[in-house]
GROMACS .gro file of C-alpha atoms in nm:
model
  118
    1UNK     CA    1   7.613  12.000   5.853
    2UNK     CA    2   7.419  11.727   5.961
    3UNK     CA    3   7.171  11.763   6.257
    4UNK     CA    4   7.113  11.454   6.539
    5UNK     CA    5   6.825  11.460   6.757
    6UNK     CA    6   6.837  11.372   7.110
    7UNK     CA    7   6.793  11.048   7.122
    8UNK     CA    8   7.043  10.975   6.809
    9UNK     CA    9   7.330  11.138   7.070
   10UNK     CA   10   7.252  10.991   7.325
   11UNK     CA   11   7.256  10.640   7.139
   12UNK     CA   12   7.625  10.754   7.083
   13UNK     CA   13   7.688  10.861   7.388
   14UNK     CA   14   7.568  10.532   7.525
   15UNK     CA   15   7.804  10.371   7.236
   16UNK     CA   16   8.132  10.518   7.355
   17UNK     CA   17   8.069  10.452   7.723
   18UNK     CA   18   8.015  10.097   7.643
   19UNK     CA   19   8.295  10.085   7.384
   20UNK     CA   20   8.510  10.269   7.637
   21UNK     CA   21   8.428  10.065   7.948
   22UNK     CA   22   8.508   9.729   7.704
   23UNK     CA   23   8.851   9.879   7.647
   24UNK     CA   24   8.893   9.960   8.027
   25UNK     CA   25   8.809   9.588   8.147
   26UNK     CA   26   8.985   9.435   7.853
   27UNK     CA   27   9.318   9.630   7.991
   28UNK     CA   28   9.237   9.518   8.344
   29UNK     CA   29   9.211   9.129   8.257
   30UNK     CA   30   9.550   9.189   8.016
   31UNK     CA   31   9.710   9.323   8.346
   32UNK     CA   32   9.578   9.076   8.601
   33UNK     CA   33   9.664   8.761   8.336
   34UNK     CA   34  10.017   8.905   8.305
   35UNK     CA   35  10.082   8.951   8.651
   36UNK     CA   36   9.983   8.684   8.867
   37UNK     CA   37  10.226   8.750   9.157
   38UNK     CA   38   9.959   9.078   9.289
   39UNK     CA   39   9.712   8.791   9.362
   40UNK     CA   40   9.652   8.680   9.730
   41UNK     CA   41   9.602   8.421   9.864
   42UNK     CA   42   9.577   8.389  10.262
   43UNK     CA   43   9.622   8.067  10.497
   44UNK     CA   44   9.498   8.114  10.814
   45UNK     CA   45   9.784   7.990  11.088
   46UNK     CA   46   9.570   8.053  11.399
   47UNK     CA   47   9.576   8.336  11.681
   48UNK     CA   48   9.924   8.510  11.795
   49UNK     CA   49   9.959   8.524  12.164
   50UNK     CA   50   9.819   8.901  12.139
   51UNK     CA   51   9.473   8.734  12.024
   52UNK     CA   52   9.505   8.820  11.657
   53UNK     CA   53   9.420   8.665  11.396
   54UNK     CA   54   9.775   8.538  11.175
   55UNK     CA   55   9.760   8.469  10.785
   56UNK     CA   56  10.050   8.412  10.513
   57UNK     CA   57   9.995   8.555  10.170
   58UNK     CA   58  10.074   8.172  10.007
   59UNK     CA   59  10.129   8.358   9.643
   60UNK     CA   60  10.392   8.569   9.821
   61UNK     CA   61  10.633   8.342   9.934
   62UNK     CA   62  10.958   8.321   9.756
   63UNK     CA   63  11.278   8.092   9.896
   64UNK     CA   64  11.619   8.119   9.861
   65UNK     CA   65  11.962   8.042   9.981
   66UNK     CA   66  12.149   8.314  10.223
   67UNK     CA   67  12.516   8.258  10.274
   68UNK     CA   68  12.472   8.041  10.582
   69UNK     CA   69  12.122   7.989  10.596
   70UNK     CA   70  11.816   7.912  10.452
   71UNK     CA   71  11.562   8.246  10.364
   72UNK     CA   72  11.250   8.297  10.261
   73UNK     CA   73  11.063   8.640  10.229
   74UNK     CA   74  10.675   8.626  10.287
   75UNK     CA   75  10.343   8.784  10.407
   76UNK     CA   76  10.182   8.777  10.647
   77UNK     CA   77   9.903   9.001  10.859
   78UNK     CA   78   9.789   9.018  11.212
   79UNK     CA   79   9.388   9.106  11.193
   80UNK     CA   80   9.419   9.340  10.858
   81UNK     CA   81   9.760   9.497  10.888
   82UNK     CA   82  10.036   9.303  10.636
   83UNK     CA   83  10.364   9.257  10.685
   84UNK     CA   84  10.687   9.204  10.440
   85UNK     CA   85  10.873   8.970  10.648
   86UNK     CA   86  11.220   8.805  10.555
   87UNK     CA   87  11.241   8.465  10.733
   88UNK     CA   88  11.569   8.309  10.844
   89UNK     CA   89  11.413   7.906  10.857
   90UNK     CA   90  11.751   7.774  11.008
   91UNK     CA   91  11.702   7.970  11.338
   92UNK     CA   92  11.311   8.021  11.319
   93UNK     CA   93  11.355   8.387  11.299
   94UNK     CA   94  11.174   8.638  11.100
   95UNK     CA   95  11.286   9.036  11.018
   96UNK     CA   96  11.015   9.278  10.938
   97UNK     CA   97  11.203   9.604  10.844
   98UNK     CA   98  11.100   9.883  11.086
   99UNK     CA   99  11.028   9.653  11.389
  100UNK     CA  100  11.276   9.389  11.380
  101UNK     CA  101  11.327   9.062  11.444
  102UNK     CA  102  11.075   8.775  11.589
  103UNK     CA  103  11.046   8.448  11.679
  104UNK     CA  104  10.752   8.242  11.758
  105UNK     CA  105  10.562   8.315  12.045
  106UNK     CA  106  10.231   8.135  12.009
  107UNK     CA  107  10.158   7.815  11.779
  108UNK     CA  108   9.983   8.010  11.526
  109UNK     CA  109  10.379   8.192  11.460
  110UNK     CA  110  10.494   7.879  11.459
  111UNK     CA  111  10.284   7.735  11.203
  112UNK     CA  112  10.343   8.066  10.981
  113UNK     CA  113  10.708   7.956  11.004
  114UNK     CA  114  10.669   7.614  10.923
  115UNK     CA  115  10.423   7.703  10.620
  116UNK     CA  116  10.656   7.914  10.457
  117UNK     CA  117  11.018   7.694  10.515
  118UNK     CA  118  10.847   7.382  10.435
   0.00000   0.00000   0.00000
């Protein structure tokens, strides 16, 4: 059986990490490249009337047509909580599921309706 010194296993040692951690980020990039919807990226709309701070996630909007009106499902966070919101643009409504449904009350919610029916 063949005998390594120290410093021969920890070249190999050394080797596999590397090798490994190439793998690892090659995987990562594959994943990222092949799903660009998880990206971000956030518009600032201005302050709500409750002095937070209101972005839409612009890679997260996605329109459609409802049955009588126009929808779009977005986005959006006030300071660094986010939101799934499903907007109805022909009333200037929005639904969040758990707290239920808005309408502007400060220019900053109506630009974040705007952005997204636009």
């Amino acid at each position: 059986m063949a005998k390594i010194n120290l410093l021969q296993a920890h070249t190999l040692s050394s080797m596999k990490i590397k090798s490994t951690f190439a793998a690892v980020t090659a995987s990562l990039a594959t994943f990222i490249a092949a799903a660009p919807s998880l990206a971000t990226y956030w518009v600032y709309m201005g302050e709500a009337s409750t002095g937070e701070s209101v972005y839409v996630d612009r890679d997260s909007i996605a329109k459609g047509q409802g049955s009588q009106n126009y929808v779009v499902s977005f986005t959006y966070s006030l300071n660094e909580e986010e939101f799934i919101a499903l907007g109805n643009c022909s009333s200037n409504t929005w639904y969040v599921e758990g707290y239920g449904t808005y309408s502007p009350q400060s220019e900053a919610t109506q630009n974040m309706m705007d952005y997204v029916c636009e």
